[in-house]
CSV table of C-alpha atoms in Angstrom, one decimal:
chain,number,residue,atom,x,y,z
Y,1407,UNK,CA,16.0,3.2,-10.5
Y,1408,UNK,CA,13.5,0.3,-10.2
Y,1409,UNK,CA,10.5,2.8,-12.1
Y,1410,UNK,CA,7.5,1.2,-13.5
Y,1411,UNK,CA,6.8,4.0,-16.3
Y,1412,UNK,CA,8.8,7.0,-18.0
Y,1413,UNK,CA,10.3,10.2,-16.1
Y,1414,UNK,CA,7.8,11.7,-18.2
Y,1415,UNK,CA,5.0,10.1,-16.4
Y,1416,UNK,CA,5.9,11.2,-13.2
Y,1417,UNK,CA,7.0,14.9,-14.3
Y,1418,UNK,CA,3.2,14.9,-15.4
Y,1419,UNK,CA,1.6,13.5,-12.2
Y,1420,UNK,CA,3.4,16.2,-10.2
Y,1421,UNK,CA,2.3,18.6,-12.8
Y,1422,UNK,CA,-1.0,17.7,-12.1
Y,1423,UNK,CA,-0.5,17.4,-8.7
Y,1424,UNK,CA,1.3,21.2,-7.8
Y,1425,UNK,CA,-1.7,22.6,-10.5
Y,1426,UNK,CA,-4.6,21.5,-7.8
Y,1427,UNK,CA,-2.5,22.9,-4.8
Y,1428,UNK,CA,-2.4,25.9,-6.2
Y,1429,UNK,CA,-5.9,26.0,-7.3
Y,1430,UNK,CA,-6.9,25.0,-3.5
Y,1431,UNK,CA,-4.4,27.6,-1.9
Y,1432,UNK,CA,-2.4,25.0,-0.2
Y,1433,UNK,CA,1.9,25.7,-0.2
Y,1434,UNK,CA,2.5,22.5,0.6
Y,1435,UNK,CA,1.1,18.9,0.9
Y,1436,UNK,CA,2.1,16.0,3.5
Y,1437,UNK,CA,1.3,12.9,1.9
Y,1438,UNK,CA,0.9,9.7,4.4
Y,1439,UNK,CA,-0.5,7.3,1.9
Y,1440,UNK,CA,1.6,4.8,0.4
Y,1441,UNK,CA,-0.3,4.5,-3.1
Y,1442,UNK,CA,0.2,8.2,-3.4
Y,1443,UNK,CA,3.9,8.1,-2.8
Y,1444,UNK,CA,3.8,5.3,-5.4
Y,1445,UNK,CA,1.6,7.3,-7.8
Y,1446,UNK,CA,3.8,10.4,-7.9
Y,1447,UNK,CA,7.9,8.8,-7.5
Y,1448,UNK,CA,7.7,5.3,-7.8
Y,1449,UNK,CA,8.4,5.0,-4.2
Y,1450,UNK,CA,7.6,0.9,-3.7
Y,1451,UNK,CA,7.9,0.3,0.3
Y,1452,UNK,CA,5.4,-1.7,2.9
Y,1453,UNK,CA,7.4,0.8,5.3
Y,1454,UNK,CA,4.8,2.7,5.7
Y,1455,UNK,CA,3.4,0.1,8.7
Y,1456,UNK,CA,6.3,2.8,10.8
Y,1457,UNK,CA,6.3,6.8,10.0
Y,1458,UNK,CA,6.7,8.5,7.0
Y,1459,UNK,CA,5.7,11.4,5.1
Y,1460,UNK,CA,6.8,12.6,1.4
Y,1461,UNK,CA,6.5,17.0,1.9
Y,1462,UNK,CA,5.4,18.4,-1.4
Y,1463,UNK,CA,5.5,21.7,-1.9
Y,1464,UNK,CA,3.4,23.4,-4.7
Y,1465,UNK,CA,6.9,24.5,-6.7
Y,1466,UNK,CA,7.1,20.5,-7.1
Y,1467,UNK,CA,10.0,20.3,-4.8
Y,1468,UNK,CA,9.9,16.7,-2.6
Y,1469,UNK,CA,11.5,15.4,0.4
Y,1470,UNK,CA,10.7,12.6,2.6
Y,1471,UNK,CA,11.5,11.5,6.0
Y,1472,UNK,CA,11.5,7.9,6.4
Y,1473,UNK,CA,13.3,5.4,8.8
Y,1474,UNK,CA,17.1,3.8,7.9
Y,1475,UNK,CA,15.0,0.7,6.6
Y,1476,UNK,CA,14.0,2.2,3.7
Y,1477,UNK,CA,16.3,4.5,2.2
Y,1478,UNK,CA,17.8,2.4,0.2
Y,1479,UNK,CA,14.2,1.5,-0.9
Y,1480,UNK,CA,13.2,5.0,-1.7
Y,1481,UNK,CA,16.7,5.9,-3.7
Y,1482,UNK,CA,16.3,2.4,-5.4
Y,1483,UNK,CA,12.7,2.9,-6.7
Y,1484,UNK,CA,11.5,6.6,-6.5
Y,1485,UNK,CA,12.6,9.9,-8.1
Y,1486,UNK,CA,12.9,11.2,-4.7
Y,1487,UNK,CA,16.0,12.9,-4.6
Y,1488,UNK,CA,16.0,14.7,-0.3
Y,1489,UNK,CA,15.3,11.9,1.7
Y,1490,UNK,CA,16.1,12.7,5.4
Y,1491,UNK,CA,15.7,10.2,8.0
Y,1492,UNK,CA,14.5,10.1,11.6
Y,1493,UNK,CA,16.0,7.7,14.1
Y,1494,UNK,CA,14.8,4.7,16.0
Y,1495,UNK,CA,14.6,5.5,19.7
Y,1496,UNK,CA,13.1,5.4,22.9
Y,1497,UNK,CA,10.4,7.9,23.5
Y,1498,UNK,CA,10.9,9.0,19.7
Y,1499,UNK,CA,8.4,11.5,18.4
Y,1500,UNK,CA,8.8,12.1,14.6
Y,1501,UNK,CA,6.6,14.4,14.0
Y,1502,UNK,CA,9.2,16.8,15.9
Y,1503,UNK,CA,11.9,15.9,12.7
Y,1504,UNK,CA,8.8,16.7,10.5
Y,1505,UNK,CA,8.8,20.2,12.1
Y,1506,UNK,CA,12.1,20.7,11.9
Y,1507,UNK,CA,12.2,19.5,8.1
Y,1508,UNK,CA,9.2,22.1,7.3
Y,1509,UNK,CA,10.9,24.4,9.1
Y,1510,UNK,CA,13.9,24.4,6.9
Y,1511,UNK,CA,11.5,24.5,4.2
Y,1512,UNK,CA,10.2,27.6,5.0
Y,1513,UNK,CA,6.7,26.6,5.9
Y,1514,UNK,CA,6.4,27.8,8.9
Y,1515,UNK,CA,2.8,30.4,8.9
Y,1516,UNK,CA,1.7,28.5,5.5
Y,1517,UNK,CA,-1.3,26.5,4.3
Y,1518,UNK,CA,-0.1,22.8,4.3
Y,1519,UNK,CA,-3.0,19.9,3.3
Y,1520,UNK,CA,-2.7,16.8,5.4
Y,1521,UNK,CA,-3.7,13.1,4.3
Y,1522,UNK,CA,-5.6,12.2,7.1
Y,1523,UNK,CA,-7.7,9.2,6.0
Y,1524,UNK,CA,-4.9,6.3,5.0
Y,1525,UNK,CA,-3.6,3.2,6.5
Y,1526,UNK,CA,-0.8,5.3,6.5
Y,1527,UNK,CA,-1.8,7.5,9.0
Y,1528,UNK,CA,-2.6,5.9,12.6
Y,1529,UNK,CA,-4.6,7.9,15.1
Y,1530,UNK,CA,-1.6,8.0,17.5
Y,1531,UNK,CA,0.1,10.0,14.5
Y,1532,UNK,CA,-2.4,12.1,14.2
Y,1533,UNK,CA,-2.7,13.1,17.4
Y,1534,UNK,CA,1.2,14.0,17.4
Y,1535,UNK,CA,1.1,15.6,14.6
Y,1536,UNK,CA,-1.1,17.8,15.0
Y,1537,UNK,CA,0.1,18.5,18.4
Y,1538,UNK,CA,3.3,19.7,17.0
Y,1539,UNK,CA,1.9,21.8,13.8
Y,1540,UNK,CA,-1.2,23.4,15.0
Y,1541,UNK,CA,0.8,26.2,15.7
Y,1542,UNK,CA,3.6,26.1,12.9
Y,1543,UNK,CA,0.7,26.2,10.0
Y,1544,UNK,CA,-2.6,26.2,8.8
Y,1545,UNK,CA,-3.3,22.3,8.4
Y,1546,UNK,CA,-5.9,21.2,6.1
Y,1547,UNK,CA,-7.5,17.8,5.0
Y,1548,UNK,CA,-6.6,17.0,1.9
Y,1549,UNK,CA,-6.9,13.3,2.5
Y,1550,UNK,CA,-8.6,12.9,-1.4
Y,1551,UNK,CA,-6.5,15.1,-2.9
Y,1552,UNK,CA,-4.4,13.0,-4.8
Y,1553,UNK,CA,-6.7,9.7,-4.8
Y,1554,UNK,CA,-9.2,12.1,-6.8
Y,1555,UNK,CA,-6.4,12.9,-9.4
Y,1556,UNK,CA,-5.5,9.1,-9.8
Y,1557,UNK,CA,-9.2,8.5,-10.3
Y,1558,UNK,CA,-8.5,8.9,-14.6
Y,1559,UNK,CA,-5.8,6.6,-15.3
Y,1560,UNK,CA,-2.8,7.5,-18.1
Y,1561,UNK,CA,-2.6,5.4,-20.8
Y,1562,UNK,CA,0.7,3.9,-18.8
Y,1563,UNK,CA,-1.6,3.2,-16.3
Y,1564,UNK,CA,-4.4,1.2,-17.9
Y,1565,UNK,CA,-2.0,-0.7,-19.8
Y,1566,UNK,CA,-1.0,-2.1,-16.1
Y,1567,UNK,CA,-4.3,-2.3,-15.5
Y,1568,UNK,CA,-4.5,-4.2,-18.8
Y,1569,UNK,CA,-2.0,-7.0,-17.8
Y,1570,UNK,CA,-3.4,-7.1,-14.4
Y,1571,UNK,CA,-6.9,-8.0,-16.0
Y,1572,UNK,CA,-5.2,-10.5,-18.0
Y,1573,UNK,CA,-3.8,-12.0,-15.0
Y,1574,UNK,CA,-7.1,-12.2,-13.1
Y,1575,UNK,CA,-8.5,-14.3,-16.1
Y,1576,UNK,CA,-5.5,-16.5,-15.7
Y,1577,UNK,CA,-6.5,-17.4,-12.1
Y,1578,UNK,CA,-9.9,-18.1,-13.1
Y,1579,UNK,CA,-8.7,-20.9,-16.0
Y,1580,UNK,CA,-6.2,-22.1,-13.2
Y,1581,UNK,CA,-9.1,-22.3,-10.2
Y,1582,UNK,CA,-11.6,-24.1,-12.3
Y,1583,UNK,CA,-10.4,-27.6,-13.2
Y,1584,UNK,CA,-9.9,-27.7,-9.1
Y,1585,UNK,CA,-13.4,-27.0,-8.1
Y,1586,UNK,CA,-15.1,-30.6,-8.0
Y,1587,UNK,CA,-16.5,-32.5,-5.3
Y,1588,UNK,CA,-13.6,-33.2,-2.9
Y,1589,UNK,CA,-11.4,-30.2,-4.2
Y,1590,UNK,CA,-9.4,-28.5,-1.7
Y,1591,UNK,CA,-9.8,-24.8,-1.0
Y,1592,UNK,CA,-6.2,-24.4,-0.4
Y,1593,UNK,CA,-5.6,-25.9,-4.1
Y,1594,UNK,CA,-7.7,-23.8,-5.5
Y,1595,UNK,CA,-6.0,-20.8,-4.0
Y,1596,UNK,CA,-2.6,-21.8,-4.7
Y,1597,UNK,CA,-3.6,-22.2,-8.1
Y,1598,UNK,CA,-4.8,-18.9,-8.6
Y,1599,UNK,CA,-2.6,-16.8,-6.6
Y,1600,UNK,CA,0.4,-19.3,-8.6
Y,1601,UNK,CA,-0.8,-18.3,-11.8
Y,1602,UNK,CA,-0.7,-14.4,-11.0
Y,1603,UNK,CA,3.0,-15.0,-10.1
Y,1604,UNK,CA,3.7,-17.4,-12.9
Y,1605,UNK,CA,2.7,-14.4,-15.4
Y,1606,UNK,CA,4.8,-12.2,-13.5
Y,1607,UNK,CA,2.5,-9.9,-11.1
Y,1608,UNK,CA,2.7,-9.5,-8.1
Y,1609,UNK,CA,0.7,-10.0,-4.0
Y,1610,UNK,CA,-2.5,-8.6,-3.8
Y,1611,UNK,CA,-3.2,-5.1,-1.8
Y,1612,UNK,CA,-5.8,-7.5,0.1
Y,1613,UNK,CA,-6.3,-11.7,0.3
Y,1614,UNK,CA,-8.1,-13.3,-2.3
Y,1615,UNK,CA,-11.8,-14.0,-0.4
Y,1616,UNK,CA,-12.4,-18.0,-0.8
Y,1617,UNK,CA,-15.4,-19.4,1.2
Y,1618,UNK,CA,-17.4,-22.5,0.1
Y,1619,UNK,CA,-20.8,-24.0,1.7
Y,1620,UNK,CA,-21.7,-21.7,4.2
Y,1621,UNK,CA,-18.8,-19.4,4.0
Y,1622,UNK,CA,-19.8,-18.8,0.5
Y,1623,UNK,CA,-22.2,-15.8,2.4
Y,1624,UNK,CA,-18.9,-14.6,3.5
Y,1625,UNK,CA,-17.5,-10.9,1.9
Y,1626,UNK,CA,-14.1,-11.3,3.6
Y,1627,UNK,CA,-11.2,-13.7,3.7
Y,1628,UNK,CA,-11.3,-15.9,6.9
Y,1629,UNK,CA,-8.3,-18.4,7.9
Y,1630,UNK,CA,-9.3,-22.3,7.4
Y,1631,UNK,CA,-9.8,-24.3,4.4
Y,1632,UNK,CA,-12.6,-26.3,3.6
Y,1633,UNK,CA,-12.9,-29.9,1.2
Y,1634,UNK,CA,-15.6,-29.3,-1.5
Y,1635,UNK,CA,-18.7,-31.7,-1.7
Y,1636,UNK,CA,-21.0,-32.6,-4.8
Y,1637,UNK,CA,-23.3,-30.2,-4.1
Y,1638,UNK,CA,-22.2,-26.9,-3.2
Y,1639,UNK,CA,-21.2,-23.1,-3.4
Y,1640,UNK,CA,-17.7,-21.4,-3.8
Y,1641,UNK,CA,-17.6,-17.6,-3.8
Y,1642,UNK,CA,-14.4,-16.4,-5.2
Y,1643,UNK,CA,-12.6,-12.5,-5.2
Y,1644,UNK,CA,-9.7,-12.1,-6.4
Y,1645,UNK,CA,-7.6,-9.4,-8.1
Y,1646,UNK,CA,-5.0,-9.4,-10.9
Y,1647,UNK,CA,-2.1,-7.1,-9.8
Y,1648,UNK,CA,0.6,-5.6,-11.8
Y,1649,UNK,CA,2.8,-2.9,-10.7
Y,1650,UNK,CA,0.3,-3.0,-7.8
Y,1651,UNK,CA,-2.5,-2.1,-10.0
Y,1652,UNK,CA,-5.4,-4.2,-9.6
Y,1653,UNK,CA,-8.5,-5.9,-12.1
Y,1654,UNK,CA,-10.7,-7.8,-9.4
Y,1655,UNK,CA,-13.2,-10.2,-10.8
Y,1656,UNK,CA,-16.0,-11.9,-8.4
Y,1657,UNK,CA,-17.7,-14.8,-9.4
Y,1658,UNK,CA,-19.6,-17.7,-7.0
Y,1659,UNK,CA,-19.2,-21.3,-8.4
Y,1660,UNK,CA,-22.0,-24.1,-7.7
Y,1661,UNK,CA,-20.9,-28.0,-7.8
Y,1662,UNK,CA,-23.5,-29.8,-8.9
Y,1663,UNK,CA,-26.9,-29.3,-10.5
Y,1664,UNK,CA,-27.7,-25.7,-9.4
Y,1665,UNK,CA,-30.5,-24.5,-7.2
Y,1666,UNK,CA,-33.9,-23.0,-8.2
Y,1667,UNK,CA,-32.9,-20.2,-6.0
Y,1668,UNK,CA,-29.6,-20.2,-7.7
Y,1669,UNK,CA,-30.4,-19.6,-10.8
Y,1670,UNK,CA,-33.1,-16.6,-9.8
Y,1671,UNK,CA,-30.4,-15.2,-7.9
Y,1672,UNK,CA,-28.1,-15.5,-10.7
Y,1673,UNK,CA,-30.6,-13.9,-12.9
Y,1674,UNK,CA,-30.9,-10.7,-10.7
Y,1675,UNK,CA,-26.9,-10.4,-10.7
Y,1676,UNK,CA,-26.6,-10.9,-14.8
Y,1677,UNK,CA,-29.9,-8.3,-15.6
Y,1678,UNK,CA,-28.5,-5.5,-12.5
Y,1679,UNK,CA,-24.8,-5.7,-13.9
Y,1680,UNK,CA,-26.2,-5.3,-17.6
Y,1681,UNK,CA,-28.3,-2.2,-17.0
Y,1682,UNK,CA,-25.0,-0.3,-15.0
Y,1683,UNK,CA,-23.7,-0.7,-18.0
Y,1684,UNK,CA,-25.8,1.5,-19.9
Y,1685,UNK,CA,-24.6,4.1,-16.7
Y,1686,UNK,CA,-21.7,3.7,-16.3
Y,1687,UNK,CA,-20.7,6.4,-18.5
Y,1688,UNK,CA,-20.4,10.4,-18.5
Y,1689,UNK,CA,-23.0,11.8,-18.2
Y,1690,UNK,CA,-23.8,9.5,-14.6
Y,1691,UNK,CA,-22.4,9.8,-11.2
Y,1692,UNK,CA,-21.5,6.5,-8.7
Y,1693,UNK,CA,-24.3,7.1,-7.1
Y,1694,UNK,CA,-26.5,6.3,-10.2
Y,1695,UNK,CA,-24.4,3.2,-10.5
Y,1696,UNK,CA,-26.1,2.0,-7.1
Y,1697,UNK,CA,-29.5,3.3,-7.3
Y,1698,UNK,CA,-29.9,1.0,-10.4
Y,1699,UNK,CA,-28.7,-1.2,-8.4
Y,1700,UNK,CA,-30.6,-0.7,-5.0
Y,1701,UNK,CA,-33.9,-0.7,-7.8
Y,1702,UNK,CA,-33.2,-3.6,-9.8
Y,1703,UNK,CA,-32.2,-5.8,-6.6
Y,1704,UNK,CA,-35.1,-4.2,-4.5
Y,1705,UNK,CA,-37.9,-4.9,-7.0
Y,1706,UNK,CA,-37.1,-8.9,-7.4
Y,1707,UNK,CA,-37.6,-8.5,-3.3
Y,1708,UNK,CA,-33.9,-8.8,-2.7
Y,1709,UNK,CA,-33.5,-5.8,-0.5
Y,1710,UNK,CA,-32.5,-7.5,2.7
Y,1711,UNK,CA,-29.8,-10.1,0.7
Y,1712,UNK,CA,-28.0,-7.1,-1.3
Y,1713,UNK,CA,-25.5,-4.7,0.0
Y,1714,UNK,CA,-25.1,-0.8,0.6
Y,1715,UNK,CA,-22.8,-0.6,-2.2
Y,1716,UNK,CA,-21.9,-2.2,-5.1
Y,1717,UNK,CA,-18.5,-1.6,-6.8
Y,1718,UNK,CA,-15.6,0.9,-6.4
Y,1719,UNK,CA,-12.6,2.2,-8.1
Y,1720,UNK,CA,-9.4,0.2,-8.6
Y,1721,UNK,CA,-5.9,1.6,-9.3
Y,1722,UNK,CA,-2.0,1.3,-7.7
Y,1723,UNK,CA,-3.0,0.1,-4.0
Y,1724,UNK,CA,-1.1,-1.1,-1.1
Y,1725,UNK,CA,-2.9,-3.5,1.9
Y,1726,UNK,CA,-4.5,-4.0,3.5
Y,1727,UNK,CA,-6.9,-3.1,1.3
Y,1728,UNK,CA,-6.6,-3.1,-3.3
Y,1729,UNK,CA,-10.3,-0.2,-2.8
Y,1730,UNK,CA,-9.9,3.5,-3.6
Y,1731,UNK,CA,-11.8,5.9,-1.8
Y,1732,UNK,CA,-14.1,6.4,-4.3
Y,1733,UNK,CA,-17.3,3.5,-4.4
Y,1734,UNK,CA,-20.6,3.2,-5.7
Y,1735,UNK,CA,-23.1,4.1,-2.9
Y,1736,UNK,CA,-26.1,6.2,-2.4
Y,1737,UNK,CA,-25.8,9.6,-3.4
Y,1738,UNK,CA,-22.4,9.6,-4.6
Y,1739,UNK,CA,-21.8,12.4,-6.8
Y,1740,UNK,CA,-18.5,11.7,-8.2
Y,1741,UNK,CA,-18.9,12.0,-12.1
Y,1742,UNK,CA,-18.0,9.1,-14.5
Y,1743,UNK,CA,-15.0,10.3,-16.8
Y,1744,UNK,CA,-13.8,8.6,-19.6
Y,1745,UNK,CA,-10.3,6.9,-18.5
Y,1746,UNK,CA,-11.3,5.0,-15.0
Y,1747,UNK,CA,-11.1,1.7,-13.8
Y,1748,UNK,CA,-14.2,0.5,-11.7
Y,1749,UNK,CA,-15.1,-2.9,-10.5
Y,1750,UNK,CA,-18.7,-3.7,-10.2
Y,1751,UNK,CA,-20.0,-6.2,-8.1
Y,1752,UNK,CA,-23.2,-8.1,-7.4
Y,1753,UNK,CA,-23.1,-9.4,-4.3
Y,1754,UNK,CA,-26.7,-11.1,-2.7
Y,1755,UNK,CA,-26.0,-13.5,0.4
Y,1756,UNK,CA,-29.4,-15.2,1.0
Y,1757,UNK,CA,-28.8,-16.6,4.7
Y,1758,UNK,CA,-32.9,-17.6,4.6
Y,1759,UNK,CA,-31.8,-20.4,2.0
Y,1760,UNK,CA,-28.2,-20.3,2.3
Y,1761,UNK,CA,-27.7,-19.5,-0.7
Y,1762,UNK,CA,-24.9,-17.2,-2.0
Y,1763,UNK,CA,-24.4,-15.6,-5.3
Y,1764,UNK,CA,-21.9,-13.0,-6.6
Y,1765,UNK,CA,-20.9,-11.6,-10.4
Y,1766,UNK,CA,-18.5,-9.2,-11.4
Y,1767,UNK,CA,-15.3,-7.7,-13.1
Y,1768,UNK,CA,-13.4,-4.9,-13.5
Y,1769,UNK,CA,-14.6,-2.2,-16.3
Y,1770,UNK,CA,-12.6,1.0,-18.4
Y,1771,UNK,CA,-14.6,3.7,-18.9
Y,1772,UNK,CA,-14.6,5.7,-22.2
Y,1773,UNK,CA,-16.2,8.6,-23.7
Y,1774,UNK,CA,-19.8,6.2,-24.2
Y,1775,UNK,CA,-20.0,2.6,-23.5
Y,1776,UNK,CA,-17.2,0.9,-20.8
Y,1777,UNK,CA,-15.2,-1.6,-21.8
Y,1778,UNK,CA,-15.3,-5.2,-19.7
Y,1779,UNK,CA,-11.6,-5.8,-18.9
Y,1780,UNK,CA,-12.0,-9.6,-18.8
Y,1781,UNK,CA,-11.7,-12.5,-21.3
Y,1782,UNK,CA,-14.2,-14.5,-19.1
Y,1783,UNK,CA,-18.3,-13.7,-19.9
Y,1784,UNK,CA,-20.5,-13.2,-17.2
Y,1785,UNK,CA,-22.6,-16.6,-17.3
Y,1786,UNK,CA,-23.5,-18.7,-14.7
Y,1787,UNK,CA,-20.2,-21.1,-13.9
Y,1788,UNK,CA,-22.0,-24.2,-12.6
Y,1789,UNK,CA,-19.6,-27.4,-12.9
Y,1790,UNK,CA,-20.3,-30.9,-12.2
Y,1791,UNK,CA,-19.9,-32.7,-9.2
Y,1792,UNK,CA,-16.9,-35.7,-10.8
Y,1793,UNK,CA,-16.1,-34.5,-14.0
Y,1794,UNK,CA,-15.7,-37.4,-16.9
């Protein structure tokens, strides 16, 4: 089997899993996500664009019901051993083979917890499932479930979140000879997204954002490329990814001699990601990560240019997006634990000036201070226009 870490690994993940299942009275948990498939058996599959569902019941035993597609997929690179499959048809409803399968089970009358909220679950699912298991068992949301348990990474884990940092840094060095007046977006991108593959990791769980001029404002990819000139802005996101687990790093690039409003903006990004340092620790929750912040943005008059949250956690993720559930917003209680992997961002888009400016990398948390995953410091990158 294609596995990314020991048996061992995965015996304890289901441990851990089966442990909260019975603690929450649940007999038996459908999982729909893809990166909680991955995170329990391995199971490495963009199949879950068509229905499935991996049954876990709280003795630890596991089926799933997939499509033809991908069982070779899930015998190649999971420890699922039942895999039953439901079959391509007109009019077919799958949810009525997920009956059947719980049925044999035994689960008919039990508490079963349902992942709800994932790409991996669309509304029309949903709507059939719970059409056909409304009266077959108690269903219950459990869509955090097991994205809370992956929240503290395994040693295994932050070692691939290690290499994926690592990789991240490598796109940066790649990107930054490119960005000169009359560099090509589409270079620069190649570059970086070439040099994650060159050091052997793998697609991101979303596209790298790229936006120069006045797409540099932008938070999201967009299509189109643009030819830099010798005075300008590039925002850059990107994410090292190995074994699907992602280190994303945020920076925004000027050409040319930078901006009064540059540097002040700058400034506030630097000083803001500084003092979350000093909370992101136990002790804190997310939601103290963005009221500093909310303040520190706020008092230099940069409420309306900031945004309603500032960072999020990053583990094993499948698109279209590499964001777990879990982000730094107002009121947030999640705790800070030692063992997670957060990226914090600083993201102010000044559309009175037109000028945008963004910091931030990926940090591992510890029992006091966390620990910046990158090579790359977090000063100002401001290159000239035609380099000598």
């Amino acid at each position: 089997m294609a596995l990314h870490f020991e048996r061992s690994e995965y015996d304890a993940r289901l441990a851990r899993l089966t442990e909260k299942m019975r603690a929450d009275k649940l007999d038996a948990m459908l999982l729909f996500a893809q990166e909680s498939m991955y995170w329990l058996t391995g199971y490495d599959t963009f199949g879950y664009c068509f229905f499935q569902c991996l049954v876990v019941k709280a003795d630890g035993t596991m089926s799933l019901i997939t499509r033809s597609a991908d069982l070779r997929q899930a015998r190649h690179t999971s420890t699922i051993e039942k895999i039953v499959i439901w079959v391509d048809r007109a009019n077919a409803d799958p949810t009525l083979d997920l009956k059947n399968l719980l049925s044999e089970l035994d689960l008919l009358g039990t508490r079963i917890g349902v992942e709800y909220d994932t790409h991996g679950m669309t509304g029309r699912v949903a709507r059939l499932l719970d059409n056909q298991l409304n009266s077959f068992a108690q269903l219950i949301d459990a869509s955090t479930l097991v994205s809370d348990l992956r929240l503290i990474k395994s040693d295994a884990e932050i070692a691939q979140v290690e290499r994926a940092a690592a990789l991240a840094d490598d796109a940066l060095d790649a990107a930054l000879p490119l960005i000169r007046a009359s560099g090509s977006e589409a270079d620069i991108l190649a570059a970086m997204q070439g040099a994650i593959f060159a050091g052997g990791g793998d697609y991101p769980a979303n596209e790298f954002i790229i936006g120069s001029g006045e797409d540099a404002l932008l938070c999201r990819y967009k299509a189109g490329r643009r030819t830099l000139s010798a005075s300008d802005q590039l925002t850059l996101e990107w994410a090292g990814v190995s074994a699907h687990y992602h280190a994303a790093m945020m920076r925004t690039v000027l050409i040319g001699e930078p901006s009064a409003r540059h540097r002040e903006l700058y400034t506030a990004c630097r000083e803001t990601i500084l003092a979350i340092e000093d909370v992101l620790r136990p002790g804190h929750t997310f939601g103290d990560v963005f009221d500093t912040h909310a303040r520190i943005m706020d008092e230099r008059g940069l409420a309306r240019h900031r945004l309603n949250a500032c960072g999020y956690s990053l583990g094993a993720r499948f698109a279209p997006s590499w964001m777990e559930q879990q982000m730094f917003y107002q009121g947030n209680q999640q705790e800070i634990l030692p063992g997670m992997t957060l990226f914090v961002h600083m993201i102010i888009m000044d559309s009175d000036s037109g000028a945008a400016m963004s910091l931030g990398h990926t940090y591992l948390t510890t029992d006091e201070a966390p620990r910046p995953l990158s090579r790359h410091p977090l000063d100002l990158i401001a290159l000239p226009a035609f380099p000598a």
